Amino acid sequence: MHTASINSVEEGREVVFHVRSVSKSYQTGDVLIMALRSVELDLNAGEFVVFLGPSGSGKSTLLNILGGLDSPTSGDVRFRDHWLSEADDAGLTRFRREHVGFVFQFYNLIPSLTALENVALVTEIAENPMDPQEALRRVGLTERQNHFPSQLSGGEQQRVAIARAIAKNPDILLCDEPTGALDFPTAKLVLDVLARINEELHTLVAVITHNTAIGAMADRVIRLRSGEIVEVTRNARKARPEELVW
Amino acid sequence: MRGRRDRRNLCGEFMTTLYRKLLRELVHMRGQATAIALVIACGVASFVAMRSMYRSLLRSQAEYYTQYRFADVFCELKRAPNGAADRVREIAGVAQVEPRVVMDVTMDVPGLKEPAVGRLISIAPKQTRGLNTLFLRRGRYVLPESDNEVIASEAFAKANQLEPGSQIHAVINGRWQKLTIVGIALSPEYIYEIRGGSSVFPDNKRFGVLWMSADALESALNMKGAFNSIVVSLQPHTNEADVIAQMDRILDRYGSLGAYGRSDQISHRFISDEIAQNRISATVIPAIFLVVAALLVHLSFSRLVDMQRSEIAVIKAFGYSNWQVGIHYVQFSLLVAAAGYILGCAVGFYFGIRLASLYAEFYRFPILIYRPELRTFLWAGLITAVTAVAGAAVAVRRAVSLPPAEAMRPEAPAQFRSRIVDRLNVKWISPALRMMLRNLERRPWRALASAFAICCSIMMVVVEFGMLDSLDRVMELQFRDVQREDITVTLNEAHSAQARFDLAHLTGVIRSEPFRAVPVRLRYQHRWRKTTLLGLERDSELRLIVDQNGNRIPIPPNGILISSTLANLLHVAPGQRLSVELLEGRRTVHELLLTGTVDDVLGTSAYMNLYALNRLMEEDHSVSGALLQVDPDKEKKLYLQLKRLPAVAAVSVKNAVVTSFKETIDRSMNLSIGTLMVFAIVIAMGMIYNGARIALSERARELATLRVLGFSRHEITFILLGEQALITLAALPFGFVAGYALCAVLAARLQTELFRMPLVVRPASYAWAFLIVLFAAVASGILVSRRIARLDMVSVLKARE
Ligand SMILES: Nc1ncnc2c1ncn2[C@@H]1O[C@H](COP(=O)(O)OP(=O)(O)OP(=O)(O)O)[C@@H](O)[C@H]1O
Ligand SMILES: [Mg+2]
């Protein structure tokens, strides 16, 4: 069994995320719930990571902390020179704005904006964005750019969400069950987009999923249970999305 | 048996659970519920306060009149022997008759630089059960044998800081006389102390009523055994018009100016008009509030039902009837309304007393009956309940008609299609602005409802300030354009041209223009009106007769000009002949050509050429007084002279009149402006705050997503509040127009014989409305932005809608 010890720097890739003894607890009435217990983790630039684990194991909590949506109860989180665990709201907002792209299970597109405008929304506040059209081209939705979310299928909506996430040229792309609401062929399409972003733009991609098969696409698969990292597997070869079966 | 009881128990428990749900949701929605309750409270409070005040004033007035035996019919005349009064007493239906002597004199009041006008009225030697009984506030009654004791009216005494023991001087029948004030009193006949004639506003500093022992006054005026004024009370169910006609027949030959009833008595008329105006506002203002409240309930409850689709489905799946579900939401709405109602009743009750006593003090009622009527509260309750139910109706119907299975599914995602916003196809519209516009476009009715409420709020402010603007314009028209003299001097009786010469040569007089004023009865077919016919010189510069646009209308050499109000009342048009009955001198009747009408704003008047009027009166260049233009440096000296001139009956100083007019307006307007501003702010805030809260609740997910994408709090606050700002901006012009329109309606409604309102709304009034709404918007924005700060990104993203 592999241990959850510090993951070494590999092939000269820069370590961008440093997670040190991060715990997160929720006090609900008399009960103290430990969502994360002393998590230690390093993530490298340009890496493709998949988080696996049973429901309630703390995957989303960890991802939210990495993305600057939430702060740990104790421990340190550093992204390059951003000390996320110490940052205030404005600091976290700046971090998200400059470095992070999010993709959610339920897409969370803005219903009152078209596909293109949903993407433009982000490029307007980003420092070094790509052209919104270019982002949509990368997810294969150039034709649908003037449609509203309610006129798009689930998979299409998710691809718009990915386009929106990558349009700012983020360093990190965080995806919480991006295929959870999609059927098999559509899910593959979306995963293909993620893989290509990772390859072509060298974006650090972290994906949460319940689907073990997706793990084959990753550089590393990280398993959580009860708020702890219990296993880290490194794949010798990343599988192409079209090779996946489930 | 047992099964049924169990079911009932379950049912009962479920209902208490429903109630618990209701209470918990109420706590959750407390911000919105408070806003709704406050708007309802304002509506109820304004209704209760204004209605109670209105009822209270009506009752106090009636009670005052009864207890102090306010007369029913009045008549002024030149001089009649006491025997004539006996004949009036014999008219069927007449209860009590009181002949008396009334005379206006010039007074010198300590501390007052201008001469004042005193109205001396004779009273019975003892405080008997006579008509128009005095209510003695302070001091004592006059002694019958005294010849210089007077009781002063309270308003006059207060304005001039006169106390029992104070002394004033007056020119009575050509003699300079010292008068000692022994008492301060109120009379139902002079609730408003207005001199009448051309002055239609109270000027308590320079006009006062003084009651003097009948013996003393009669001998001072050489009126022993005679009277020049008579007041009459009627038995119940007597036809007033008959009595008036008979009195005219008896008194005409004694120089009667015509008997008239209470409706033409100036003080009664004024006060009744004002009380009646309260009735209009007691309807309009609560109505605005309750309509806005209904809209607020509608918006909030529609959102509530949307959010609770699945809960409604569960309740229905358990077997609860549509009726029970409907009742649940109606109860919710009623509960919020009840809170507003209770608060409104309490505040309304309190302000009702405050307002009533304020008005009673203003009118100087010795009696104030404030008995809140159960009826008022019941009405308020009924109206509130109707508002609450009507507001919730649409939302409740939607909840009720929701099929259980349908409700279990989340609401379909919001549908957006490219429409107007996109057709504009403007590149510079940022995505944020696009979001706002499309959201507004998607729910046009909601946007309209919000805009309507804001419109109402703006309208209230515009109307309030617009009324002030109109009053300012009235003063401008009357005292700048029309009355250009500094002083009007009225003589005791018509004097020869010599008097005119004398007046022109008083110290400090730059220009003097004589006038002749004759009381007349104007008649056209069966309609008639009494007024004063003013004879002016052809080239008069100090009294300009102007039309609506300020253009001068020349005085015709022979015909007559009358106020357009008067022409409308008589149904006569220029070019027609009017019958003019002179009520002075030989009382001849003449047919005169109406050559034109005058658009004046105060009172009603009739003008003709001075010499033509002299010819009608068969007199030689007589004058009743003069308009004077005065050198301001020599003003003081002139006043001193005028105070002692025996021939002078009254002196009216224009600037003093203007000042007192302004004071009167300020006093009555300050309170209502303050109140209406608060009302306007409550309405605007209630709507903007609620609108933003509903939008926040609907779009929490969207806004949280934006936060995740890296938008700062300020940016999403801007997106959320921007929508409300757009609605507010869009409502502004409509509010302005509505305010202007309501001003026009009010100006038309408030046209009376005494007073006409020109329609004027100055830019500053719109600016005030804008500022107040801006304040409300910013305050609501601050309240809502606190909520946005608490928006939890993680939890919002976790679940599906
Ligand atoms: N706001 C909260 N308050 C209390 N407990 C919470 C809160 N958020 C998460 N938790 C708890 O923290 C633990 C981890 O939750 P988390 O959402 O990270 O799980 P997860 O691995 O993402 O599960 P899933 O696969 O179901 O999404 C769970 O036990 C959850 O109940
Ligand atoms: Mg999760």
PDB file of C-alpha atoms and ligand atoms in Angstrom, chain A residues 26 28 33 35 54-61 177 210, chain B residues 798, ligand 1:
ATOM      1  CA  TYR A  26     -17.735  21.790  11.487  1.00  0.00           C
ATOM      2  CA  THR A  28     -23.085  21.399  14.377  1.00  0.00           C
ATOM      3  CA  ILE A  33     -17.573  16.877  12.437  1.00  0.00           C
ATOM      4  CA  ALA A  35     -14.321  16.962   7.426  1.00  0.00           C
ATOM      5  CA  PRO A  54     -16.830   7.710  -0.585  1.00  0.00           C
ATOM      6  CA  SER A  55     -19.469  10.286  -0.004  1.00  0.00           C
ATOM      7  CA  GLY A  56     -18.684  12.510   2.949  1.00  0.00           C
ATOM      8  CA  SER A  57     -14.965  11.760   2.829  1.00  0.00           C
ATOM      9  CA  GLY A  58     -14.022  15.412   2.458  1.00  0.00           C
ATOM     10  CA  LYS A  59     -13.260  15.710  -1.263  1.00  0.00           C
ATOM     11  CA  SER A  60     -15.329  18.812  -1.848  1.00  0.00           C
ATOM     12  CA  THR A  61     -14.094  20.361   1.354  1.00  0.00           C
ATOM     13  CA  GLU A 177     -17.983  15.937 -10.156  1.00  0.00           C
ATOM     14  CA  HIS A 210     -17.161   8.870  -7.878  1.00  0.00           C
TER      15      HIS A 210
ATOM     16  CA  LYS B 798     -23.503  22.160  -3.009  1.00  0.00           C
TER      17      LYS B 798
HETATM   18  N1  LIG C   1     -21.434  23.274   6.192  1.00  0.00           N
HETATM   19  C1  LIG C   1     -21.249  22.071   6.802  1.00  0.00           C
HETATM   20  N2  LIG C   1     -21.692  21.906   8.064  1.00  0.00           N
HETATM   21  C2  LIG C   1     -21.505  20.727   8.704  1.00  0.00           C
HETATM   22  N3  LIG C   1     -20.910  19.698   8.156  1.00  0.00           N
HETATM   23  C3  LIG C   1     -20.451  19.785   6.901  1.00  0.00           C
HETATM   24  C4  LIG C   1     -20.595  20.975   6.158  1.00  0.00           C
HETATM   25  N4  LIG C   1     -20.056  20.810   4.936  1.00  0.00           N
HETATM   26  C5  LIG C   1     -19.577  19.540   4.931  1.00  0.00           C
HETATM   27  N5  LIG C   1     -19.815  18.948   6.116  1.00  0.00           N
HETATM   28  C6  LIG C   1     -19.423  17.601   6.473  1.00  0.00           C
HETATM   29  O1  LIG C   1     -18.095  17.418   6.146  1.00  0.00           O
HETATM   30  C7  LIG C   1     -17.880  16.136   5.634  1.00  0.00           C
HETATM   31  C8  LIG C   1     -17.214  16.208   4.292  1.00  0.00           C
HETATM   32  O2  LIG C   1     -18.094  16.806   3.379  1.00  0.00           O
HETATM   33  P1  LIG C   1     -17.735  16.961   1.825  1.00  0.00           P
HETATM   34  O3  LIG C   1     -18.790  17.766   1.204  1.00  0.00           O
HETATM   35  O4  LIG C   1     -16.354  17.426   1.702  1.00  0.00           O
HETATM   36  O5  LIG C   1     -17.839  15.440   1.334  1.00  0.00           O
HETATM   37  P2  LIG C   1     -17.607  14.865  -0.118  1.00  0.00           P
HETATM   38  O6  LIG C   1     -16.474  13.965  -0.032  1.00  0.00           O
HETATM   39  O7  LIG C   1     -17.565  15.957  -1.089  1.00  0.00           O
HETATM   40  O8  LIG C   1     -18.955  14.030  -0.318  1.00  0.00           O
HETATM   41  P3  LIG C   1     -19.804  13.800  -1.681  1.00  0.00           P
HETATM   42  O9  LIG C   1     -19.080  12.839  -2.463  1.00  0.00           O
HETATM   43  O10 LIG C   1     -21.093  13.302  -1.175  1.00  0.00           O
HETATM   44  O11 LIG C   1     -19.929  15.149  -2.324  1.00  0.00           O
HETATM   45  C9  LIG C   1     -19.208  15.460   5.575  1.00  0.00           C
HETATM   46  O12 LIG C   1     -19.352  14.599   6.688  1.00  0.00           O
HETATM   47  C10 LIG C   1     -20.195  16.578   5.662  1.00  0.00           C
HETATM   48  O13 LIG C   1     -21.336  16.165   6.371  1.00  0.00           O
END
